[in-house]
PDB file of C-alpha atoms in Angstrom:
ATOM      1  CA  MET A   1       0.075  -0.045   0.108  1.00 49.00           C
ATOM      2  CA  ASN A   2       1.383   3.396  -1.029  1.00 55.00           C
ATOM      3  CA  ILE A   3       0.871   5.656   1.870  1.00 55.00           C
ATOM      4  CA  PRO A   4       2.045   9.326   0.915  1.00 56.00           C
ATOM      5  CA  PHE A   5       2.774  10.348   4.627  1.00 55.00           C
ATOM      6  CA  GLU A   6       4.079   8.982   7.962  1.00 62.00           C
ATOM      7  CA  PHE A   7       3.448   9.726  11.587  1.00 59.00           C
ATOM      8  CA  ASN A   8       6.579  10.739  13.531  1.00 65.00           C
ATOM      9  CA  ASN A   9       5.032  10.186  16.963  1.00 69.00           C
ATOM     10  CA  ASP A  10       2.912   7.962  19.018  1.00 72.00           C
ATOM     11  CA  LYS A  11      -0.235  10.455  19.079  1.00 74.00           C
ATOM     12  CA  VAL A  12      -3.352   9.484  17.621  1.00 74.00           C
ATOM     13  CA  PRO A  13      -3.674  10.947  14.030  1.00 72.00           C
ATOM     14  CA  ASP A  14      -6.049  13.907  13.514  1.00 73.00           C
ATOM     15  CA  LEU A  15      -7.285  15.648  10.456  1.00 71.00           C
ATOM     16  CA  GLN A  16      -4.183  17.863  10.395  1.00 73.00           C
ATOM     17  CA  ASP A  17      -2.074  14.717  10.174  1.00 72.00           C
ATOM     18  CA  LEU A  18      -4.086  13.354   7.411  1.00 71.00           C
ATOM     19  CA  LEU A  19      -4.330  16.705   5.242  1.00 73.00           C
ATOM     20  CA  PRO A  20      -1.431  17.028   2.712  1.00 72.00           C
ATOM     21  CA  SER A  21       1.182  19.674   3.323  1.00 79.00           C
ATOM     22  CA  MET A  22       2.905  21.683   0.721  1.00 84.00           C
ATOM     23  CA  PRO A  23       5.923  19.739  -1.082  1.00 86.00           C
ATOM     24  CA  ILE A  24       8.978  20.840   0.849  1.00 88.00           C
ATOM     25  CA  ASP A  25      11.043  20.871  -2.440  1.00 92.00           C
ATOM     26  CA  LEU A  26       8.595  23.924  -3.263  1.00 91.00           C
ATOM     27  CA  LEU A  27       9.517  25.561   0.006  1.00 90.00           C
ATOM     28  CA  VAL A  28      13.240  25.007  -0.427  1.00 92.00           C
ATOM     29  CA  LYS A  29      13.092  26.214  -4.018  1.00 93.00           C
ATOM     30  CA  VAL A  30      11.475  29.702  -3.022  1.00 93.00           C
ATOM     31  CA  ALA A  31      12.884  30.030   0.526  1.00 92.00           C
ATOM     32  CA  ASP A  32      16.428  28.704   0.375  1.00 93.00           C
ATOM     33  CA  LYS A  33      17.338  28.900  -3.209  1.00 93.00           C
ATOM     34  CA  LYS A  34      15.382  32.185  -3.872  1.00 93.00           C
ATOM     35  CA  GLU A  35      13.964  30.581  -7.134  1.00 94.00           C
ATOM     36  CA  PHE A  36      10.329  30.966  -8.347  1.00 93.00           C
ATOM     37  CA  VAL A  37       7.922  28.267  -9.004  1.00 94.00           C
ATOM     38  CA  SER A  38       7.141  26.919 -12.559  1.00 94.00           C
ATOM     39  CA  GLN A  39       3.718  27.599 -14.184  1.00 95.00           C
ATOM     40  CA  ASP A  40       2.635  24.084 -13.032  1.00 94.00           C
ATOM     41  CA  GLU A  41       3.723  24.570  -9.664  1.00 94.00           C
ATOM     42  CA  GLU A  42       2.177  27.802  -9.485  1.00 94.00           C
ATOM     43  CA  GLU A  43      -1.093  26.529 -10.701  1.00 94.00           C
ATOM     44  CA  PHE A  44      -0.964  23.612  -8.076  1.00 92.00           C
ATOM     45  CA  LEU A  45      -0.508  26.017  -5.271  1.00 93.00           C
ATOM     46  CA  VAL A  46      -3.173  28.467  -6.329  1.00 95.00           C
ATOM     47  CA  LYS A  47      -5.565  25.219  -6.778  1.00 93.00           C
ATOM     48  CA  ALA A  48      -4.414  23.907  -3.036  1.00 91.00           C
ATOM     49  CA  SER A  49      -5.139  27.288  -1.620  1.00 93.00           C
ATOM     50  CA  ARG A  50      -8.438  27.674  -3.146  1.00 94.00           C
ATOM     51  CA  ALA A  51      -9.545  24.126  -2.275  1.00 92.00           C
ATOM     52  CA  ALA A  52      -8.594  24.717   1.348  1.00 91.00           C
ATOM     53  CA  GLU A  53     -10.434  27.913   1.311  1.00 92.00           C
ATOM     54  CA  ASN A  54     -13.499  26.265  -0.277  1.00 92.00           C
ATOM     55  CA  ALA A  55     -13.588  23.508   2.173  1.00 90.00           C
ATOM     56  CA  ASN A  56     -13.074  25.929   5.044  1.00 90.00           C
ATOM     57  CA  VAL A  57     -16.173  28.202   4.270  1.00 91.00           C
ATOM     58  CA  PRO A  58     -19.052  25.623   4.913  1.00 91.00           C
ATOM     59  CA  VAL A  59     -17.254  24.616   8.375  1.00 90.00           C
ATOM     60  CA  LEU A  60     -17.217  28.056   9.470  1.00 90.00           C
ATOM     61  CA  LYS A  61     -20.805  28.780   8.394  1.00 92.00           C
ATOM     62  CA  GLY A  62     -22.012  25.604  10.093  1.00 90.00           C
ATOM     63  CA  LEU A  63     -20.208  26.645  13.160  1.00 90.00           C
ATOM     64  CA  SER A  64     -22.090  30.076  13.092  1.00 90.00           C
ATOM     65  CA  ALA A  65     -25.355  28.240  12.240  1.00 90.00           C
ATOM     66  CA  ILE A  66     -25.052  25.961  15.374  1.00 90.00           C
ATOM     67  CA  GLY A  67     -24.257  29.015  17.454  1.00 87.00           C
ATOM     68  CA  MET A  68     -27.285  30.777  16.143  1.00 87.00           C
ATOM     69  CA  LEU A  69     -29.473  27.810  16.684  1.00 86.00           C
ATOM     70  CA  LEU A  70     -28.317  27.333  20.397  1.00 84.00           C
ATOM     71  CA  ALA A  71     -28.819  31.165  21.010  1.00 84.00           C
ATOM     72  CA  ASN A  72     -32.161  31.040  19.920  1.00 84.00           C
ATOM     73  CA  ALA A  73     -33.355  27.661  21.372  1.00 82.00           C
ATOM     74  CA  THR A  74     -36.570  28.031  23.360  1.00 76.00           C
ATOM     75  CA  GLU A  75     -37.208  24.469  24.465  1.00 81.00           C
ATOM     76  CA  GLU A  76     -34.967  22.675  27.005  1.00 83.00           C
ATOM     77  CA  ILE A  77     -32.147  20.767  25.462  1.00 80.00           C
ATOM     78  CA  PRO A  78     -30.527  17.609  27.054  1.00 84.00           C
ATOM     79  CA  LEU A  79     -27.261  17.909  28.487  1.00 84.00           C
ATOM     80  CA  GLU A  80     -26.163  15.131  26.129  1.00 88.00           C
ATOM     81  CA  THR A  81     -27.086  17.150  23.215  1.00 85.00           C
ATOM     82  CA  PHE A  82     -24.811  19.946  24.482  1.00 84.00           C
ATOM     83  CA  ASN A  83     -22.121  17.480  24.876  1.00 88.00           C
ATOM     84  CA  ASP A  84     -22.382  16.135  21.499  1.00 90.00           C
ATOM     85  CA  ILE A  85     -22.584  19.753  19.840  1.00 89.00           C
ATOM     86  CA  GLY A  86     -19.577  20.573  21.997  1.00 89.00           C
ATOM     87  CA  TRP A  87     -17.416  17.790  20.762  1.00 89.00           C
ATOM     88  CA  LEU A  88     -18.694  18.649  17.086  1.00 90.00           C
ATOM     89  CA  ILE A  89     -17.689  22.395  17.497  1.00 90.00           C
ATOM     90  CA  GLN A  90     -14.362  21.332  18.911  1.00 90.00           C
ATOM     91  CA  SER A  91     -13.773  18.970  15.871  1.00 88.00           C
ATOM     92  CA  LEU A  92     -14.796  21.649  13.383  1.00 89.00           C
ATOM     93  CA  GLY A  93     -12.587  24.160  14.785  1.00 89.00           C
ATOM     94  CA  GLU A  94      -9.658  21.743  14.368  1.00 88.00           C
ATOM     95  CA  GLN A  95     -10.690  21.142  10.797  1.00 88.00           C
ATOM     96  CA  ALA A  96     -10.828  24.965  10.098  1.00 91.00           C
ATOM     97  CA  ALA A  97      -7.427  25.404  11.515  1.00 90.00           C
ATOM     98  CA  ALA A  98      -5.929  22.576   9.629  1.00 88.00           C
ATOM     99  CA  LEU A  99      -7.447  23.819   6.281  1.00 90.00           C
ATOM    100  CA  GLN A 100      -6.271  27.225   7.204  1.00 92.00           C
ATOM    101  CA  ARG A 101      -2.740  26.011   7.581  1.00 91.00           C
ATOM    102  CA  VAL A 102      -2.969  24.286   4.115  1.00 90.00           C
ATOM    103  CA  GLN A 103      -4.074  27.576   2.611  1.00 93.00           C
ATOM    104  CA  GLY A 104      -1.497  29.607   4.318  1.00 94.00           C
ATOM    105  CA  GLU A 105       1.311  27.277   3.275  1.00 93.00           C
ATOM    106  CA  ALA A 106       0.321  27.476  -0.300  1.00 93.00           C
ATOM    107  CA  GLU A 107      -0.034  31.252  -0.356  1.00 95.00           C
ATOM    108  CA  ALA A 108       3.224  31.846   1.608  1.00 95.00           C
ATOM    109  CA  ILE A 109       5.109  29.698  -1.147  1.00 94.00           C
ATOM    110  CA  LEU A 110       3.186  31.741  -3.974  1.00 95.00           C
ATOM    111  CA  ASN A 111       4.227  35.087  -2.334  1.00 95.00           C
ATOM    112  CA  ALA A 112       7.727  34.103  -1.867  1.00 94.00           C
ATOM    113  CA  SER A 113       8.047  32.774  -5.493  1.00 94.00           C
ATOM    114  CA  ASN A 114       6.471  36.094  -6.653  1.00 93.00           C
ATOM    115  CA  LEU A 115       9.007  38.175  -4.672  1.00 94.00           C
ATOM    116  CA  ASN A 116      11.763  36.018  -6.048  1.00 92.00           C
ATOM    117  CA  LYS A 117      10.489  36.368  -9.647  1.00 90.00           C
ATOM    118  CA  ILE A 118      10.367  40.212  -9.359  1.00 91.00           C
ATOM    119  CA  ALA A 119      13.810  40.289  -7.651  1.00 90.00           C
ATOM    120  CA  LYS A 120      15.366  38.281 -10.644  1.00 87.00           C
ATOM    121  CA  GLY A 121      13.499  40.640 -13.110  1.00 83.00           C
ATOM    122  CA  ASN A 122      11.150  37.893 -14.427  1.00 65.00           C
ATOM    123  CA  GLY A 123       7.949  39.624 -13.398  1.00 57.00           C
ATOM    124  CA  GLY A 124       6.352  42.757 -12.365  1.00 53.00           C
ATOM    125  CA  LEU A 125       5.831  46.169 -14.249  1.00 57.00           C
ATOM    126  CA  MET A 126       9.465  46.746 -15.111  1.00 54.00           C
ATOM    127  CA  SER A 127      10.414  43.401 -16.781  1.00 49.00           C
TER     128      SER A 127
END
């Protein structure tokens, strides 16, 4: 079985462990070597950032909707329901944070690449 990631410790994996992270070679390319990404790599980074953002929007809107429902509940809600909702909110918060990390990594690599491109005279208004 080809598993594209590995776990470095004994903790139980969570969503952040299972989500992909940006390829380290892209980070080395733009941060250490001060190069810029290829057109294909740039397209990948843009798509990864957009996918993470698109996946995060319904999570955040769902959290807001749950808050609205709880704030406006008029009948007695069993304690077990509150416990379940609490665990759901905690899990959704972790998912939102993990997706935000993926989006942030992609955007950081893109921004660094664009700065490197401008610094080398391969982009911007003056090239």
